[in-house]
Short mmCIF file of C-alpha atoms in Angstrom, two decimals:
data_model
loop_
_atom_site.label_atom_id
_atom_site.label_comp_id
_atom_site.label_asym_id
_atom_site.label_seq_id
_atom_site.Cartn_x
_atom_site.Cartn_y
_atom_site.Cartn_z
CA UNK N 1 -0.14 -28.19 0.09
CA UNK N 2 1.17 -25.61 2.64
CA UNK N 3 4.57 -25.54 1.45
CA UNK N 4 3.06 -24.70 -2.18
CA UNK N 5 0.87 -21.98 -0.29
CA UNK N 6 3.35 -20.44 1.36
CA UNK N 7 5.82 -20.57 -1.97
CA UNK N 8 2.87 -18.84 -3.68
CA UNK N 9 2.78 -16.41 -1.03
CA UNK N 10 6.13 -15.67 -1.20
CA UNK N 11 6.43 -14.74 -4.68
CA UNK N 12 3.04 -12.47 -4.65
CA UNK N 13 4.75 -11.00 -1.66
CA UNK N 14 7.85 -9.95 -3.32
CA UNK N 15 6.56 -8.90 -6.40
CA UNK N 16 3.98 -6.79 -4.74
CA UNK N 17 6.64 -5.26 -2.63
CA UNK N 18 9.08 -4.06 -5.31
CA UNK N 19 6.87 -1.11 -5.69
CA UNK N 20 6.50 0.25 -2.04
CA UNK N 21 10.46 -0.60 -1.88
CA UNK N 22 11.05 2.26 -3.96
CA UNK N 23 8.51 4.73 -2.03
CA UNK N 24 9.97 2.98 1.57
CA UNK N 25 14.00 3.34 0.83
CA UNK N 26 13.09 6.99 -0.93
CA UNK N 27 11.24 8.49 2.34
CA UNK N 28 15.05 9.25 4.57
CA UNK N 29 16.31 10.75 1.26
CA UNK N 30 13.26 13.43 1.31
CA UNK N 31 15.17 16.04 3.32
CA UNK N 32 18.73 15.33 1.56
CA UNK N 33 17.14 15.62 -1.90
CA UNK N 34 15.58 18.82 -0.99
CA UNK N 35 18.94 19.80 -0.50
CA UNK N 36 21.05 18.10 -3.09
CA UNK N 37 18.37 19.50 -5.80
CA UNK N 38 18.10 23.19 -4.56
CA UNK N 39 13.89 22.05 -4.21
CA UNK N 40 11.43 22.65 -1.81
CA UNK N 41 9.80 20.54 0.83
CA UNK N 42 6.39 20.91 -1.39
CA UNK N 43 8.80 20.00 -4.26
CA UNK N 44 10.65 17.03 -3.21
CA UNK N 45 7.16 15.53 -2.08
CA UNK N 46 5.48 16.34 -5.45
CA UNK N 47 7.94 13.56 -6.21
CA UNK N 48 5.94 11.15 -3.92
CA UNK N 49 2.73 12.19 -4.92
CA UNK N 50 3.93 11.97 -8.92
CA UNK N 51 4.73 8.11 -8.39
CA UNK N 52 0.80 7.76 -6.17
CA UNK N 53 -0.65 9.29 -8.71
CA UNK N 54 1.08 7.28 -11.24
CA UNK N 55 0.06 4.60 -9.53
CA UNK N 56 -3.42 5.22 -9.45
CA UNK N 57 -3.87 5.44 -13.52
CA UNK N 58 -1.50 2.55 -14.12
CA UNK N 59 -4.34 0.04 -12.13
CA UNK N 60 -7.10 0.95 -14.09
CA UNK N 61 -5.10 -0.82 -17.33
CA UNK N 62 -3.21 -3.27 -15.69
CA UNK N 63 -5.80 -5.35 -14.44
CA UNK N 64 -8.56 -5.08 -17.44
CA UNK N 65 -5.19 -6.51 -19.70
CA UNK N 66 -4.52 -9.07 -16.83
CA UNK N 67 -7.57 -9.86 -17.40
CA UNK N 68 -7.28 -10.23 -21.26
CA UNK N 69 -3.76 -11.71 -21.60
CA UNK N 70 -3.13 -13.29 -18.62
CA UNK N 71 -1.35 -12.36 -15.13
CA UNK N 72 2.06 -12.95 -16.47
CA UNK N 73 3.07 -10.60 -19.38
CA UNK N 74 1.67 -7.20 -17.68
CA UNK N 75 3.83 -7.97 -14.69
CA UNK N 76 6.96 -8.68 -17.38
CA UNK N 77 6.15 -5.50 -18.93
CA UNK N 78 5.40 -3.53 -15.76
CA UNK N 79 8.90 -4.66 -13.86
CA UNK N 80 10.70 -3.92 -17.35
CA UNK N 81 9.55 -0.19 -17.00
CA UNK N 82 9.98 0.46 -13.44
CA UNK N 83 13.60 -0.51 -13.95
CA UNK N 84 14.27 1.76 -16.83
CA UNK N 85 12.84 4.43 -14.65
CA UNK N 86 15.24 3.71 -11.88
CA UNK N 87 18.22 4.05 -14.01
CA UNK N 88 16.53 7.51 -15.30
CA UNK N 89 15.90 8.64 -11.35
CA UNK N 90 19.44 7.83 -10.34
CA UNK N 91 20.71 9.90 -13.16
CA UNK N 92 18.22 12.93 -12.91
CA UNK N 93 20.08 16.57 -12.74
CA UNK N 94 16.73 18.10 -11.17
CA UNK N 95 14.01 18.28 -9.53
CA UNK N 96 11.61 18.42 -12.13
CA UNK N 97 13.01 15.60 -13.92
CA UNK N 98 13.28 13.62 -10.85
CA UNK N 99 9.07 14.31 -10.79
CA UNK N 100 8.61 13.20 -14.55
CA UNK N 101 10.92 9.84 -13.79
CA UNK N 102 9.03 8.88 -10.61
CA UNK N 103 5.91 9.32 -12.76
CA UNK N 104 6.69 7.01 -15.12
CA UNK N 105 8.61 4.72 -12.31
CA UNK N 106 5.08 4.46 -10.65
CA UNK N 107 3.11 2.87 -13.92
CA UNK N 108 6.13 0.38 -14.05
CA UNK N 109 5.42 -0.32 -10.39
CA UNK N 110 1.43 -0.74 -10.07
CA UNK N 111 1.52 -4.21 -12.54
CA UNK N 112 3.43 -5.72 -8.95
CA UNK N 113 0.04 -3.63 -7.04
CA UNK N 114 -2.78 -4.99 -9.09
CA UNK N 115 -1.81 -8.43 -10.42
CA UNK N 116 -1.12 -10.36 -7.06
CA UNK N 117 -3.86 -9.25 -5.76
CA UNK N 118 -5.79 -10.96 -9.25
CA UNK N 119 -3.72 -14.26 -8.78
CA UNK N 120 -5.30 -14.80 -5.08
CA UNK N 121 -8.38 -14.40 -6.38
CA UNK N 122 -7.83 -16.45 -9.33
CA UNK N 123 -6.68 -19.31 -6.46
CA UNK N 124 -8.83 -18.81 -3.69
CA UNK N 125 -12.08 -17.44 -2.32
CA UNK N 126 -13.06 -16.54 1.43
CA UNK N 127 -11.14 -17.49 3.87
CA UNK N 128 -8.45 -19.41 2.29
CA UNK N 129 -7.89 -15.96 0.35
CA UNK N 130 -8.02 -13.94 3.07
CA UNK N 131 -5.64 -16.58 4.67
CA UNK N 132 -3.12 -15.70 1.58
CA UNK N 133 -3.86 -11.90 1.37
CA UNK N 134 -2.35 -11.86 4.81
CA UNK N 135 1.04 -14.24 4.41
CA UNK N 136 1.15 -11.86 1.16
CA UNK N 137 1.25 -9.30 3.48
CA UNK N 138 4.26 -10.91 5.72
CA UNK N 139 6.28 -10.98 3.09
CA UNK N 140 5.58 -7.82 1.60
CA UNK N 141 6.13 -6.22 5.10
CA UNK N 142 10.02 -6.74 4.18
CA UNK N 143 9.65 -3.54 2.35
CA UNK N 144 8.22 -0.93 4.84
CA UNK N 145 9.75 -2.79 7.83
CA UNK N 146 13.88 -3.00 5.97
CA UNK N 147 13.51 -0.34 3.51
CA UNK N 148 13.95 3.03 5.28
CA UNK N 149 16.76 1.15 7.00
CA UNK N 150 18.47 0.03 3.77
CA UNK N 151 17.52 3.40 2.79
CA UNK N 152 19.14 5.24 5.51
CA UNK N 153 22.49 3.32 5.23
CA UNK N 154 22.68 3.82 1.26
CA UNK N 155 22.00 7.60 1.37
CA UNK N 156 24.72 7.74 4.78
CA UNK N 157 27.32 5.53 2.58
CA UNK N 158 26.66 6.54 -1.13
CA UNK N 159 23.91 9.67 -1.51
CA UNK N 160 20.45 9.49 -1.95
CA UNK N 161 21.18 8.74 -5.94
CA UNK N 162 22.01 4.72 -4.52
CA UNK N 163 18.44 3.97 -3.43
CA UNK N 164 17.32 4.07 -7.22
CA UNK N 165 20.22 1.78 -8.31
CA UNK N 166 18.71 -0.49 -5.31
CA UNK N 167 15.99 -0.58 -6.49
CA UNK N 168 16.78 -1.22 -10.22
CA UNK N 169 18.30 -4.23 -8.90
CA UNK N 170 15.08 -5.04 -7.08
CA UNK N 171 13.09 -5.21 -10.14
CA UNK N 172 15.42 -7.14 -12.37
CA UNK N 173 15.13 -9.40 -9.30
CA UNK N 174 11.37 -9.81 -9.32
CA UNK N 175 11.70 -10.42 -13.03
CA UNK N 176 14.15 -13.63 -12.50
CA UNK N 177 11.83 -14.87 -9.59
CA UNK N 178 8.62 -14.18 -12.16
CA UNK N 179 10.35 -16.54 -14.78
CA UNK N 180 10.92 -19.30 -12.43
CA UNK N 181 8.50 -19.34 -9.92
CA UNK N 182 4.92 -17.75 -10.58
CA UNK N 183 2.78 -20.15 -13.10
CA UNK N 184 -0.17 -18.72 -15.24
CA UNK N 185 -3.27 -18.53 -12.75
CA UNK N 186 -5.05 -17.07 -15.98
CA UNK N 187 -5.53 -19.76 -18.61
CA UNK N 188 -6.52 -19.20 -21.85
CA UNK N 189 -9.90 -20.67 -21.44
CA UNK N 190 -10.86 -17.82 -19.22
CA UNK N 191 -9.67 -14.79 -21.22
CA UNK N 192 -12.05 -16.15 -24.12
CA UNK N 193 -14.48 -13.60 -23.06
CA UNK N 194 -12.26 -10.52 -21.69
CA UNK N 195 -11.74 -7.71 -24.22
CA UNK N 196 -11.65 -3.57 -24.19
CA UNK N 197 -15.75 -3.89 -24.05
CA UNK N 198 -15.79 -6.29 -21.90
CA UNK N 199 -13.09 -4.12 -19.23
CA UNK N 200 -15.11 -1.02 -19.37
CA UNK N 201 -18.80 -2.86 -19.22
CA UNK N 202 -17.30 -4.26 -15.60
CA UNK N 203 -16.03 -1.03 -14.71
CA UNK N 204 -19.44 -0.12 -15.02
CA UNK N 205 -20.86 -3.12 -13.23
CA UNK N 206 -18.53 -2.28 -9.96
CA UNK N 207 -19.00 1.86 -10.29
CA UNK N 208 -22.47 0.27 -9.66
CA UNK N 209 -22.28 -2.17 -6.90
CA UNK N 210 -22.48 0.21 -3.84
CA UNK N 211 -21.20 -2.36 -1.47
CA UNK N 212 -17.88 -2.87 -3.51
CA UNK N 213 -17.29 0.32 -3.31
CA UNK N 214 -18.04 0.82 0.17
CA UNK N 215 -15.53 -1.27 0.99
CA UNK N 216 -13.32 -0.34 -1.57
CA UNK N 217 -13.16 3.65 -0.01
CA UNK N 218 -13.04 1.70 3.53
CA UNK N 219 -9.44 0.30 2.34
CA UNK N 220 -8.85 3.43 0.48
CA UNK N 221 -9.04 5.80 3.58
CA UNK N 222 -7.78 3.46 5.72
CA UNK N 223 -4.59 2.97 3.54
CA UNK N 224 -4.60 7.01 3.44
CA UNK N 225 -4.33 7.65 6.92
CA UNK N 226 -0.80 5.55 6.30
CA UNK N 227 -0.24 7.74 3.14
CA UNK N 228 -0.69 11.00 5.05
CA UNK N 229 1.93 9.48 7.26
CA UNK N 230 4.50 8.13 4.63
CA UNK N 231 4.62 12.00 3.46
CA UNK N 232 5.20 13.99 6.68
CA UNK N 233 6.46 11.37 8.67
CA UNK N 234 10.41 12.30 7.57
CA UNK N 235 9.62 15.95 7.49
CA UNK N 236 8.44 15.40 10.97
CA UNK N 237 10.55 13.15 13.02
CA UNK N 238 13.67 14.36 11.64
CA UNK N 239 13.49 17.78 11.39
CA UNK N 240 10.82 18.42 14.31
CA UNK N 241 11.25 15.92 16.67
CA UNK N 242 15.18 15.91 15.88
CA UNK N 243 15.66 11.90 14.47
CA UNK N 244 18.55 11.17 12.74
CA UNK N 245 17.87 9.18 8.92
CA UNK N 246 18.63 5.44 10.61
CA UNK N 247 16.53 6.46 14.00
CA UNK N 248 13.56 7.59 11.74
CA UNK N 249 14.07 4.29 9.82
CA UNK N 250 13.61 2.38 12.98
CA UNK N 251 10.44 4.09 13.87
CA UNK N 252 9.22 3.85 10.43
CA UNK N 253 9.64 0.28 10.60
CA UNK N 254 8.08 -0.55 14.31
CA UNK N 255 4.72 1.44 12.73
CA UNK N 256 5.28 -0.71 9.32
CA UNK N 257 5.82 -3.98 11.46
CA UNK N 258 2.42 -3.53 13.70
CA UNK N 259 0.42 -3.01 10.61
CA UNK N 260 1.50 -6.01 8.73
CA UNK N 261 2.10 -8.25 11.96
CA UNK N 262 -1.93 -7.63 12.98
CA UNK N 263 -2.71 -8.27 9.73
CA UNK N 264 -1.43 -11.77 10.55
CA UNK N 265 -4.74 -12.27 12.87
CA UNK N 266 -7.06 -12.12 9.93
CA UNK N 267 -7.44 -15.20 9.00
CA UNK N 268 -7.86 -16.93 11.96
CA UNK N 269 -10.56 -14.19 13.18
CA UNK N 270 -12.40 -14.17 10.57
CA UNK N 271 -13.08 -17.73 10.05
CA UNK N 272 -14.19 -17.60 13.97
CA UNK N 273 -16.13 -14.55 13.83
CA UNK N 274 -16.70 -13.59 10.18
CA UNK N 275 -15.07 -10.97 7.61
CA UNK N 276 -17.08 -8.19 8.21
CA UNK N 277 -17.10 -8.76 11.89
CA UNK N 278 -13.21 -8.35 11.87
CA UNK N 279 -13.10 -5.64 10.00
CA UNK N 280 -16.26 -3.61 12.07
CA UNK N 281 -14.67 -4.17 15.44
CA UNK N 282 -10.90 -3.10 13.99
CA UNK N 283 -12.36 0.01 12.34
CA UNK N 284 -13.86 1.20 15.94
CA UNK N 285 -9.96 0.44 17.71
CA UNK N 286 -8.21 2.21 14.47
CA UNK N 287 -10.37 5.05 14.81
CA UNK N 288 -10.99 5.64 18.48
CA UNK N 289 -6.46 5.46 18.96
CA UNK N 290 -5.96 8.26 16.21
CA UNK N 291 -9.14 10.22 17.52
CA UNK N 292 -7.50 10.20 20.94
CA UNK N 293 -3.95 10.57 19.06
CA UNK N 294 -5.34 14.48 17.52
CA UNK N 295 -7.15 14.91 20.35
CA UNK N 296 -3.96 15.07 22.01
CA UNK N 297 -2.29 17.38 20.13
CA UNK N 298 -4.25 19.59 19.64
CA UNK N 299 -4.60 20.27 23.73
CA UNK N 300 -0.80 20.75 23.26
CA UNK N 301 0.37 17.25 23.71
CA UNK N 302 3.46 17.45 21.04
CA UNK N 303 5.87 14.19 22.20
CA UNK N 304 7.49 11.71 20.24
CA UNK N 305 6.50 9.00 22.33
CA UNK N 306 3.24 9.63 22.58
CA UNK N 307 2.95 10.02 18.74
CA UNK N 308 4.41 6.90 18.08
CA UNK N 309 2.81 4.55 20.73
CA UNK N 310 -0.86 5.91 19.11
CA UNK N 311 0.48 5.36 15.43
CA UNK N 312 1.57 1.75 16.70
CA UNK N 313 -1.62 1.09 18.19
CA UNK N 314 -3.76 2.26 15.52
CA UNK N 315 -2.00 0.46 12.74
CA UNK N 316 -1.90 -2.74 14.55
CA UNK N 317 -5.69 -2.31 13.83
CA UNK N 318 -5.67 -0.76 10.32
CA UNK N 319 -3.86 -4.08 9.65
CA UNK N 320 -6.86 -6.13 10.49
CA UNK N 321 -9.12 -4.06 7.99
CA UNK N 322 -7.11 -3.75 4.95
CA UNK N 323 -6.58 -7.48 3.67
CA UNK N 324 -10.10 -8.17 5.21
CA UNK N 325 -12.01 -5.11 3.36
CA UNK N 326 -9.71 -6.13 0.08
CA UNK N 327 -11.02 -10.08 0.09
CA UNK N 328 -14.27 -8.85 1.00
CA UNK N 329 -14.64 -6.49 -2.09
CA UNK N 330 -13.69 -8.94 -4.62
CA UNK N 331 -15.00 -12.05 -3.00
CA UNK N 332 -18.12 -11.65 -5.79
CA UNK N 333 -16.40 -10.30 -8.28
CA UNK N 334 -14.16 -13.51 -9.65
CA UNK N 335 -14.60 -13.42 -13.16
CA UNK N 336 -13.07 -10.26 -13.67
CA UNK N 337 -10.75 -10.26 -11.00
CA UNK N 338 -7.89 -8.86 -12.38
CA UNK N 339 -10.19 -5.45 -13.23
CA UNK N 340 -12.10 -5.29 -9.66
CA UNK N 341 -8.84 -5.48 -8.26
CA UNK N 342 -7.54 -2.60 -10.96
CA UNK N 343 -10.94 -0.49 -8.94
CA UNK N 344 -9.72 -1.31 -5.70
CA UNK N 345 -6.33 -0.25 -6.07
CA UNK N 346 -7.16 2.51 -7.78
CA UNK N 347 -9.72 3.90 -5.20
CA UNK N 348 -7.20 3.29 -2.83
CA UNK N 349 -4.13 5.15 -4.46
CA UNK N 350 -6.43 8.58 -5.28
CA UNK N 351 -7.95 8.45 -1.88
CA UNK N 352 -4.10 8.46 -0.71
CA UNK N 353 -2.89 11.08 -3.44
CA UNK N 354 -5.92 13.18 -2.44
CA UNK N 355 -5.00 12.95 1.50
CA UNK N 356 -1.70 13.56 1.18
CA UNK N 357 -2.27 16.77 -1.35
CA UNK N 358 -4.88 18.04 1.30
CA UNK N 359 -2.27 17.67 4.71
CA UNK N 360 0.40 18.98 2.18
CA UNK N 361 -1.73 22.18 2.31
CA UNK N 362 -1.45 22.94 6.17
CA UNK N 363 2.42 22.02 6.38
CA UNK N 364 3.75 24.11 8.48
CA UNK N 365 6.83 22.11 9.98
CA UNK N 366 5.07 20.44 12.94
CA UNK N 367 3.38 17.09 13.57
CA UNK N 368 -0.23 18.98 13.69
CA UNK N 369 -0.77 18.50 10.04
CA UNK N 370 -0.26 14.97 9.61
CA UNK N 371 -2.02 13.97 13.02
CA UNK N 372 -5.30 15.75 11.79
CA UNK N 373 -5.01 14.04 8.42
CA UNK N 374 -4.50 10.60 9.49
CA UNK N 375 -7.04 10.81 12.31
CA UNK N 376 -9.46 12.41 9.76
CA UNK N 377 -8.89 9.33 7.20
CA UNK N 378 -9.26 7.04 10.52
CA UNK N 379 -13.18 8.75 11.19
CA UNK N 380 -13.84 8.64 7.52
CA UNK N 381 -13.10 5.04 7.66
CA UNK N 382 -15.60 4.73 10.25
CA UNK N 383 -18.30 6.36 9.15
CA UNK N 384 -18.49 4.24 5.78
CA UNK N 385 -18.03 1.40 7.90
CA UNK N 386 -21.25 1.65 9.71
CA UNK N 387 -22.70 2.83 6.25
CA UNK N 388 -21.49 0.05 4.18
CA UNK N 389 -21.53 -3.32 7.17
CA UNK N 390 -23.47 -1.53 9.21
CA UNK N 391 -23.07 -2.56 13.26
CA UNK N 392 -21.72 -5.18 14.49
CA UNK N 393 -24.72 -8.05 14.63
CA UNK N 394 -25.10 -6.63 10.20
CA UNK N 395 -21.40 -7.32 9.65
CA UNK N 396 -21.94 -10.98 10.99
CA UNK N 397 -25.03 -11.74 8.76
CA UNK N 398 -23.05 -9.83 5.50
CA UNK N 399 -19.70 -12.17 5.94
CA UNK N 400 -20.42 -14.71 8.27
CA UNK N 401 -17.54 -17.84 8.02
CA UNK N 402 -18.77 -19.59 4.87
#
C-alpha cells in the first residue's frame, strides 16, 4: 500500500512539474534573452506573465473536460501541445513571437496543473490527501529546486534557445510515464452525469461557496507572494546584488527547497492539530517574516543575506499553507473535482499574473519592488485568513482531524 502511494505520488509529481520546469529553467535566461532579442526587461517578462496568464484560462477547461472524459486524455492532449510549443520557442526570431509561443506553451502546460490535483481527490479525502498533496509536492520540488541549475548550465554551454529543447524532452517524457504508469482515477460510471451544463452550473455552485473561495484566494496570494518573486528575483540578484546565472540558481533553489521541504510537515500536523489549525498558525509565521523582511528595507536595510534568510524563512511557512488550504478547498467538493480544482488553480494563477503585473509597475532595478509585493501578498494572505478560519480555537472546530 505505501509503495503504490508513493508510485502514485511520483507520477502526479512529475507530471505536475513539467509545467513549472519550463517557467524554473527559463528564469537565468531572463537577462540573456533581453539581450539576445534586442527586448526590454518589461518585455522579456511579458513572456512570463504570457505563459501565467495562459495558465490561468487553460484551468478553467481542463478540469470541467477532466471531469467529462476522464483524467487521462486532457493530460495526453495538454503534454502534446506544450511540446509543440517548445519546439516553436526554441526557434522564435523575436520577442514578440517568443510572447505568442509561451502563450500557447502555458495552455499545453496547465492539463499537468489541474489534473493531479483531480486524481488526489478522486483517491483520497482529508488527511490521507493532504498526506499525498504533500509527497506530490516532494517530487514536484525537483523542478524549482534543479531547474534554474539545469537552466544556468544549458544557457552557459548552449544559449538560452537549449532550455526549450529541455523541456520538449520533458514533456515527451511525461507522456511515456502517462502511458505506463497513471491508471484512470475517473471511470466511466462517474462522468455519466458531467457535461458543458453540468461544468458551468458547478462553477456557479463554488463562485457561491464563500468558504471555497476564501481559501482558494488564501492559496492564491500566498502562491503570489512566490510569483512576485519568480519575476524579479533574476532581475534582482543578478544584476543588483551582482549573482552570477549558476549562483542565482543556487539561491533560487535553497528558497524553492524550504517551501516544498515544510510542506513535508503537513500531514503529520494536521492530523495532530487539524487542517485549518496548520494553516492559521503558518499564515501568522509567513506573514510576520516578510512584514519584518519590507520593514527592513525600507529603513535602508538592502543585503543579500538578509533578503534571503527572510525569503527562506517565510517560505518554509508558505509551504505549510498551500497543500493544506488546496485539500481544504476541495475536501467538499468531490464530485466535481476535476472543475473545483480548475477554480482553484485558476484563482491562484490570476492572483499571481495580477501581482506580478502590479510589482512590474514600480521596477526600478532594486529589490524594493519585489519585497513590497511579496510582503503585501503575505498580509493579504492574512487578513482572509482570519476572515475565512477565523482565529485559532475557529480553525480547530472548521478542520479538526476527522
Amino acid at each position: 500500500m505505501k509503495s503504490h502511494f508513493f508510485r502514485t505520488a511520483l507520477v502526479l509529481g512529475l507530471l505536475s512539474a513539467i509545467g513549472p520546469f519550463a517557467i524554473d529553467m527559463y528564469l537565468p535566461a531572463l537577462p540573456s534573452i533581453g539581450q539576445s532579442l534586442g527586448a526590454s526587461m518589461g518585455a522579456v517578462q511579458a513572456s512570463l506573465m504570457a505563459f501565467f496568464l495562459a495558465l490561468s484560462i487553460g484551468q478553467l477547461i481542463y478540469g470541467p473536460v477532466s471531469d467529462m472524459v476522464g483524467r487521462k486524455l486532457p493530460l495526453y492532449f495538454g503534454l502534446l501541445l506544450f511540446a509543440a510549443a517548445s519546439v516553436g520557442c526554441a526557434l522564435a526570431p523575436d520577442i514578440h513571437t517568443l510572447v505568442i509561443l509561451r502563450f500557447v506553451q502555458g495552455l499545453g502546460a496547465c492539463a499537468g496543473m489541474v489534473v493531479p490535483r483531480a486524481v488526489v481527490r478522486d483517491l483520497h479525502t482529508g488527511h490521507d490527501a493532504a498526506r499525498l498533496m504533500s509527497m506530490l509536492m516532494l517530487v514536484f520540488s525537483v523542478s524549482p529546486v534543479l531547474a534554474p541549475l539545469t537552466g544556468s548550465y544549458l544557457i552557459e554551454w548552449f544559449g538560452w534557445r537549449s532550455v526549450f529543447w529541455a523541456v520538449t524532452i520533458a514533456a515527451a517524457l511525461g507522456i511515456a510515464l502517462l502511458a505506463t504508469s497513471l491508471p484512470e482515477t475517473r471511470p466511466p460510471a462517474d462522468r455519466v452525469d458531467s457535461s458543458v451544463g453540468s461544468a458551468l452550473s458547478s462553477y456557479g455552485v463554488l463562485l457561491r461557496d464563500r468558504h471555497f473561495l476564501g481559501l482558494a484566494c488564501i492559496g492564491g496570494f500566498g502562491i503570489a507572494s512566490f510569483f512576485a518573486y519568480l519575476a524579479n528575483s533574476s532581475f534582482v540578484l543578478i544584476d543588483h546584488y551582482g549573482l552570477t546565472p549558476r549562483q542565482y540558481s543556487f539561491c533560487f533553489a535553497a528558497n524553492a527547497a524550504a517551501f516544498i521541504g515544510a510542506s513535508q510537515f503537513t500531514g503529520a500536523l494536521s492530523q495532530r492539530f487539524g487542517m485549518a489549525r496548520v494553516v492559521k498558525l503558518a499564515v501568522i509565521g509567513f506573514a510576520g517574516v516578510m512584514a519584518l523582511l519590507a520593514a527592513l528595507n525600507l529603513v535602508g536595510v538592502d543585503r543579500l543575506d538578509v533578503l534571503l534568510v527572510l525569503l527562506f524563512v517565510g517560505y518554509c511557512f508558505l509551504g505549510m499553507v498551500v497543500p493544506t488550504s488546496a485539500v481544504l478547498a476541495l475536501d467538499d467538493h468531490g464530485q466535481i473535482a476535476g472543475t473545483a480544482s480548475a477554480m482553484l488553480g485558476t484563482v491562484q494563477f490570476v492572483v499571481g499574473a495580477l501581482v506580478m503585473a502590479v510589482v512590474g509597475l514600480f521596477v526600478d532595478g532594486s529589490a524594493r519592488p519585489m519585497v513590497l509585493g511579496i510582503a503585501g501578498s503575505a498580509l493579504i494572505t492574512f487578513a482572509l485568513t482570519r476572515g475565512t478560519l477565523g482565529g485559532t480555537r475557529a480553525a480547530a472546530a472548521a478542520a479538526a482531524p476527522r
